[in-house]
PDB file of C-alpha atoms in Angstrom:
ATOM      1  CA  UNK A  11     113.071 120.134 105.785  1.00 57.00           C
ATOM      2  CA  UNK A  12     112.097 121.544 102.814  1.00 66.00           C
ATOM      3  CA  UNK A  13     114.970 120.708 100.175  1.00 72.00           C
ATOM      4  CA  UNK A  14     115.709 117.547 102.160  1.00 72.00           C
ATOM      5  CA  UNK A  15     116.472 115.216  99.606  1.00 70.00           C
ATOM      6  CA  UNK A  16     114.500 111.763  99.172  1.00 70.00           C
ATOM      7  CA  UNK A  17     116.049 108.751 101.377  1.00 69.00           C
ATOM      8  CA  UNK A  18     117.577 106.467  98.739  1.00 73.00           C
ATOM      9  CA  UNK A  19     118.894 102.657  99.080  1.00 70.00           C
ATOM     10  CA  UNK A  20     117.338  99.629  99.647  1.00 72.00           C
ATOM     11  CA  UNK A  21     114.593  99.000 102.404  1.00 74.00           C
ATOM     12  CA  UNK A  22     114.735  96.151 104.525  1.00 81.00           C
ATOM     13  CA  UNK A  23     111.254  94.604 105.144  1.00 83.00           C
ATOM     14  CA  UNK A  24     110.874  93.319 108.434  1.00 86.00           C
ATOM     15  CA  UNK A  25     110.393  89.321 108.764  1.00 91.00           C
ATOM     16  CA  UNK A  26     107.258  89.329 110.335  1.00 92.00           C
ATOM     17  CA  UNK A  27     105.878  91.685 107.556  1.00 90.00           C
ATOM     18  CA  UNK A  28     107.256  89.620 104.651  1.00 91.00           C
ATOM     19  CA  UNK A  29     105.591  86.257 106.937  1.00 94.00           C
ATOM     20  CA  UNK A  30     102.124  88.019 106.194  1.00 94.00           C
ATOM     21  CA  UNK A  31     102.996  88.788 102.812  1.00 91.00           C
ATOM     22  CA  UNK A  32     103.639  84.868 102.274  1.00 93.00           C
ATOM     23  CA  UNK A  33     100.978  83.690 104.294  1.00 93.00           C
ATOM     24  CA  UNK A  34      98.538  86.269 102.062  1.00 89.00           C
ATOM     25  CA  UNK A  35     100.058  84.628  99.130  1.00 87.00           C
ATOM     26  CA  UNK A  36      99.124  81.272 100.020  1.00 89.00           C
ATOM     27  CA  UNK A  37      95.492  82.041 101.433  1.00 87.00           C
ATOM     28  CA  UNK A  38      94.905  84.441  97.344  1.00 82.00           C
ATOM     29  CA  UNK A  39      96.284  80.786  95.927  1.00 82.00           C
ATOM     30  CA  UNK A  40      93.899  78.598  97.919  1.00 82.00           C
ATOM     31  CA  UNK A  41      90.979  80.430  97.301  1.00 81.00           C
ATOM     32  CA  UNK A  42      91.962  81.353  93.676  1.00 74.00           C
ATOM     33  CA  UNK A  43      91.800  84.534  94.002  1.00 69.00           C
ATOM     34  CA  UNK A  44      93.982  86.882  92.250  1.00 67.00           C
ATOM     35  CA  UNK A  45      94.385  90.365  90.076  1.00 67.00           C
ATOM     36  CA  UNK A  46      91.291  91.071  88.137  1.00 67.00           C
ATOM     37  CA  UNK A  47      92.086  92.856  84.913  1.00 67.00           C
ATOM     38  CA  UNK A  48      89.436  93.565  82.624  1.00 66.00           C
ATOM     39  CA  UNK A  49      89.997  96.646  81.067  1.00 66.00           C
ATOM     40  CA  UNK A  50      90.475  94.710  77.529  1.00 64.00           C
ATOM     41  CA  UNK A  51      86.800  93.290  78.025  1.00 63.00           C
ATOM     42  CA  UNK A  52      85.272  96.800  78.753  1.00 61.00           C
ATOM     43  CA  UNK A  53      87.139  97.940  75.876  1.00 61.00           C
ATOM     44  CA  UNK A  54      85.286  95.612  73.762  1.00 60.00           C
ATOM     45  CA  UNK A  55      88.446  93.980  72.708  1.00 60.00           C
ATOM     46  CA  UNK A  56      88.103  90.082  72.453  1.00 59.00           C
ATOM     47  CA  UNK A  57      89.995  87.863  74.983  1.00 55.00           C
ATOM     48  CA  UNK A  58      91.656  85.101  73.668  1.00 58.00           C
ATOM     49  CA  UNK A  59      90.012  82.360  76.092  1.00 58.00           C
ATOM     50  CA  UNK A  60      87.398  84.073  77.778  1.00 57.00           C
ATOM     51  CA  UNK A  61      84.601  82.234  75.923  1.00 58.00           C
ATOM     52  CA  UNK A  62      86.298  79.209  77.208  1.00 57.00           C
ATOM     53  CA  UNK A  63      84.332  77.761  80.669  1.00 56.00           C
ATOM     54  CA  UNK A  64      83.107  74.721  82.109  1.00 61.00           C
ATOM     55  CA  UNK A  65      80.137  76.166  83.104  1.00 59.00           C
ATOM     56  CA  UNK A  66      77.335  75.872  80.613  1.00 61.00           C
ATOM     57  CA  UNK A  67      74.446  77.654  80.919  1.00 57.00           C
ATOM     58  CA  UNK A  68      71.082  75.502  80.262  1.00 61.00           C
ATOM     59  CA  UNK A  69      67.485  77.017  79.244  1.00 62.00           C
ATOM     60  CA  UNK A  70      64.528  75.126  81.518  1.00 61.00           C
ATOM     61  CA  UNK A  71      61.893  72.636  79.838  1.00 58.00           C
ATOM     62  CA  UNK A  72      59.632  74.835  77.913  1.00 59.00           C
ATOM     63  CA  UNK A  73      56.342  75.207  79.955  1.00 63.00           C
ATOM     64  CA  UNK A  74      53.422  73.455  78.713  1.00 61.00           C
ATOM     65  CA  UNK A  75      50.295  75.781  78.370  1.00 59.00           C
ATOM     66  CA  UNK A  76      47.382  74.192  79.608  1.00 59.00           C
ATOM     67  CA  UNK A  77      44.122  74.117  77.603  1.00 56.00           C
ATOM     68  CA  UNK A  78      41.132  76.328  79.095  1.00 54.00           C
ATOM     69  CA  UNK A  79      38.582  73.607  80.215  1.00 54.00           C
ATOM     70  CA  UNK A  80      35.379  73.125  78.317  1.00 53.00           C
ATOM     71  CA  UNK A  81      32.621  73.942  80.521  1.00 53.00           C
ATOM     72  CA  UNK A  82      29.245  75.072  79.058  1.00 52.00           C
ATOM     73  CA  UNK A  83      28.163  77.306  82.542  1.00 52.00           C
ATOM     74  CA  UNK A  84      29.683  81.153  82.789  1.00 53.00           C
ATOM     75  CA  UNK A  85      33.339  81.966  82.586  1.00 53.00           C
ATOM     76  CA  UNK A  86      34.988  82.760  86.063  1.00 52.00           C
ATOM     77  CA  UNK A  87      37.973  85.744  85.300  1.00 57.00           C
ATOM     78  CA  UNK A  88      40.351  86.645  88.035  1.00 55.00           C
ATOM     79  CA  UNK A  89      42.744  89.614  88.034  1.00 58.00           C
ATOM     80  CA  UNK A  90      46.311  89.268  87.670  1.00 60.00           C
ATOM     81  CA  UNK A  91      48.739  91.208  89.943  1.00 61.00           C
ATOM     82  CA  UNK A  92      51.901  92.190  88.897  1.00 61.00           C
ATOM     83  CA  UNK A  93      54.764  89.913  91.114  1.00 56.00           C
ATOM     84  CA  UNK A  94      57.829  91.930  92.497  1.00 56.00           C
ATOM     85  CA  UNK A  95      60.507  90.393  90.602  1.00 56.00           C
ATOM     86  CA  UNK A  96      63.462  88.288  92.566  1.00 55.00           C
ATOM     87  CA  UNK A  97      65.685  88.743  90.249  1.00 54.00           C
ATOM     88  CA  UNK A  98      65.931  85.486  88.715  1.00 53.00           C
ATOM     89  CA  UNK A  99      66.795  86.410  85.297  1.00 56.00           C
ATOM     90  CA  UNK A 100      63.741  85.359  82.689  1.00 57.00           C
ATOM     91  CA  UNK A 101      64.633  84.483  79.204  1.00 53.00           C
ATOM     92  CA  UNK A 102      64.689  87.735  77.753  1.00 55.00           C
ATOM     93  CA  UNK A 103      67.785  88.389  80.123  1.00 51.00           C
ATOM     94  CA  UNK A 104      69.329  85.171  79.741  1.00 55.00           C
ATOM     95  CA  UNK A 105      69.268  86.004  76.169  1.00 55.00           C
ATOM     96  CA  UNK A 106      71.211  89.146  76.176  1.00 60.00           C
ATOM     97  CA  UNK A 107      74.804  89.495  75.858  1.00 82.00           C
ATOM     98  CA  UNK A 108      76.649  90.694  78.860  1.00 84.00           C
ATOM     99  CA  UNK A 109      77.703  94.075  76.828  1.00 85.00           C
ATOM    100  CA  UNK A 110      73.541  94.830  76.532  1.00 86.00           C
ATOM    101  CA  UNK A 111      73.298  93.906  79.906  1.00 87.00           C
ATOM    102  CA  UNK A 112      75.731  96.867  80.903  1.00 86.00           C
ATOM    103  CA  UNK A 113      74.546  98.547  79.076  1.00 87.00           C
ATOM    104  CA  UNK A 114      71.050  98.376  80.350  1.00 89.00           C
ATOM    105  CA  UNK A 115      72.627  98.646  83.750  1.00 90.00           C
ATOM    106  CA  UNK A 116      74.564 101.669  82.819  1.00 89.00           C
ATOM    107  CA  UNK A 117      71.615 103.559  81.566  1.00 89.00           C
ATOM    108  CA  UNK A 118      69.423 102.683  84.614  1.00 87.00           C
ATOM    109  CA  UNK A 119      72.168 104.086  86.893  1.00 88.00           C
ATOM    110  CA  UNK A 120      72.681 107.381  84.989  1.00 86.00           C
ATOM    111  CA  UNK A 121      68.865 107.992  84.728  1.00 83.00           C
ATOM    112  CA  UNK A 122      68.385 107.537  88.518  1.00 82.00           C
ATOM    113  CA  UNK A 123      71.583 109.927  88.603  1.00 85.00           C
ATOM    114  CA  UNK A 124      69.476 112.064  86.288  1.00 85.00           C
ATOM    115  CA  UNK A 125      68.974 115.012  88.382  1.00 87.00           C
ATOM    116  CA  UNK A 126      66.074 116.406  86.110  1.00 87.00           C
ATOM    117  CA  UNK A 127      64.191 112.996  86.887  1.00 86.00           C
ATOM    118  CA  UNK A 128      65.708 113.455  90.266  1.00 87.00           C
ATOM    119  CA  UNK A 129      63.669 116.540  90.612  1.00 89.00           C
ATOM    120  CA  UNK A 130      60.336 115.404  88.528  1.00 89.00           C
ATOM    121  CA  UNK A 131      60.239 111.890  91.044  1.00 89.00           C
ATOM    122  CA  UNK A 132      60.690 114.806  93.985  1.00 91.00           C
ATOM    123  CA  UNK A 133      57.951 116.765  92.624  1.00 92.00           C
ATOM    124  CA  UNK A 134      55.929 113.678  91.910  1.00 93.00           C
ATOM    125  CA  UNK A 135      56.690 112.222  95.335  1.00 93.00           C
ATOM    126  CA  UNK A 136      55.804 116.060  97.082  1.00 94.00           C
ATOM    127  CA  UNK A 137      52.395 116.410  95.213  1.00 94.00           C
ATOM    128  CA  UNK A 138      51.396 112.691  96.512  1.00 95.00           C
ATOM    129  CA  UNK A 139      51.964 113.674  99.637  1.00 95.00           C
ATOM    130  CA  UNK A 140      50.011 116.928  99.526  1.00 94.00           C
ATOM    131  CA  UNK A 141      47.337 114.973  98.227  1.00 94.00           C
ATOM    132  CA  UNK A 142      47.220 112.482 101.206  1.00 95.00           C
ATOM    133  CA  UNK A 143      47.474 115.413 103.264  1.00 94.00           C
ATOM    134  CA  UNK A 144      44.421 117.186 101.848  1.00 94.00           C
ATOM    135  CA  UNK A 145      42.868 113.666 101.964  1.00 95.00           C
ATOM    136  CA  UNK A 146      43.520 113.140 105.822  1.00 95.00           C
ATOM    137  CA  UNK A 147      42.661 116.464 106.710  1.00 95.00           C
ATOM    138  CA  UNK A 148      39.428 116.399 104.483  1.00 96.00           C
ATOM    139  CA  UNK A 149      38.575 112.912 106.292  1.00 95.00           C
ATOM    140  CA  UNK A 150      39.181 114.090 109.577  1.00 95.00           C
ATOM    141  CA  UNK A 151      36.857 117.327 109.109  1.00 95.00           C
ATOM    142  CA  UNK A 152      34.433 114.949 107.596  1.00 95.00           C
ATOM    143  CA  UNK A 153      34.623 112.946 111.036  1.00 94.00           C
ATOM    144  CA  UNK A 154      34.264 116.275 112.871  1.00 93.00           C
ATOM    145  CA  UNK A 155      31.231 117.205 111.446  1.00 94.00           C
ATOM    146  CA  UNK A 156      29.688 113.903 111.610  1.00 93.00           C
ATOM    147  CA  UNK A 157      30.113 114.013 115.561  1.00 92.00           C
ATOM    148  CA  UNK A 158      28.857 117.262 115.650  1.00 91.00           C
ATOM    149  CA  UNK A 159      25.501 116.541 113.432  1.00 91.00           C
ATOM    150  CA  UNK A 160      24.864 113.262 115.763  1.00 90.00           C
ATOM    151  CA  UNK A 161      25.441 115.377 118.823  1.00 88.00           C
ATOM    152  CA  UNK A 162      22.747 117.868 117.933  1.00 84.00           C
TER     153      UNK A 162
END
């Protein structure tokens, strides 16, 4: 078996396999799907074409500030907190090129990869926890002692 030499000639593919291979054919075609090949685009090489689309991308209105009103009694400030974002790009990001863009992606993969900030967010993560720790326990001994004193 070991010096066997390789089977040569022509294989047969069975109909029914060829059938899917059609019918896979047709379905890629329908749904215009097909080979993507984008290894000149990463390379930074330009594709003839590929700024070529239907698809055009439009900014919003520009957002009308609105004057502070005029009132002569005290001034009423509220605090602002920070909204998780939804990832609806803003217009910094709709600004950017798609190579800064992965770029930017790129380096916030490799720096969660980063196993030197792997290990500070660990240590970070590990000392807040000791801290809640010492906080619960310190709580609880507080309640302790407070049910002892009212006992007495």
């Amino acid at each position: 078996l070991m010096r066997t030499p390789k089977p040569t000639g022509s294989a047969t593919v069975p109909s029914a396999v060829q059938r899917a291979f059609e019918i896979e054919d047709l379905i890629n075609e329908k749904v215009h799907l097909r080979t993507l090949d984008d290894g000149n685009i990463a390379d930074g090489e330009e594709v003839p074409g590929a700024g070529d689309s239907d698809v055009e991308v439009l900014d919003g209105p520009p957002t009308k500030k609105k004057a502070p009103p005029a009132s002569g009694g005290s001034v009423l400030r509220g605090i602002r907190e920070q909204v998780p974002s939804t990832g609806a790009p803003n217009a910094a990001a709709r600004g950017a090129t798609r190579r800064a863009q992965a770029s930017d992606f790129m380096s916030a993969v490799s720096a969660s990869l980063n196993p030197a900030l792997r290990e500070a967010r660990d240590d970070t993560r590990f000392a807040r926890r000791l801290a809640q720790d010492d906080l619960h326990h310190l709580t609880q001994e507080n309640r302790d002692l407070r049910t002892r004193n009212e006992s007495l």
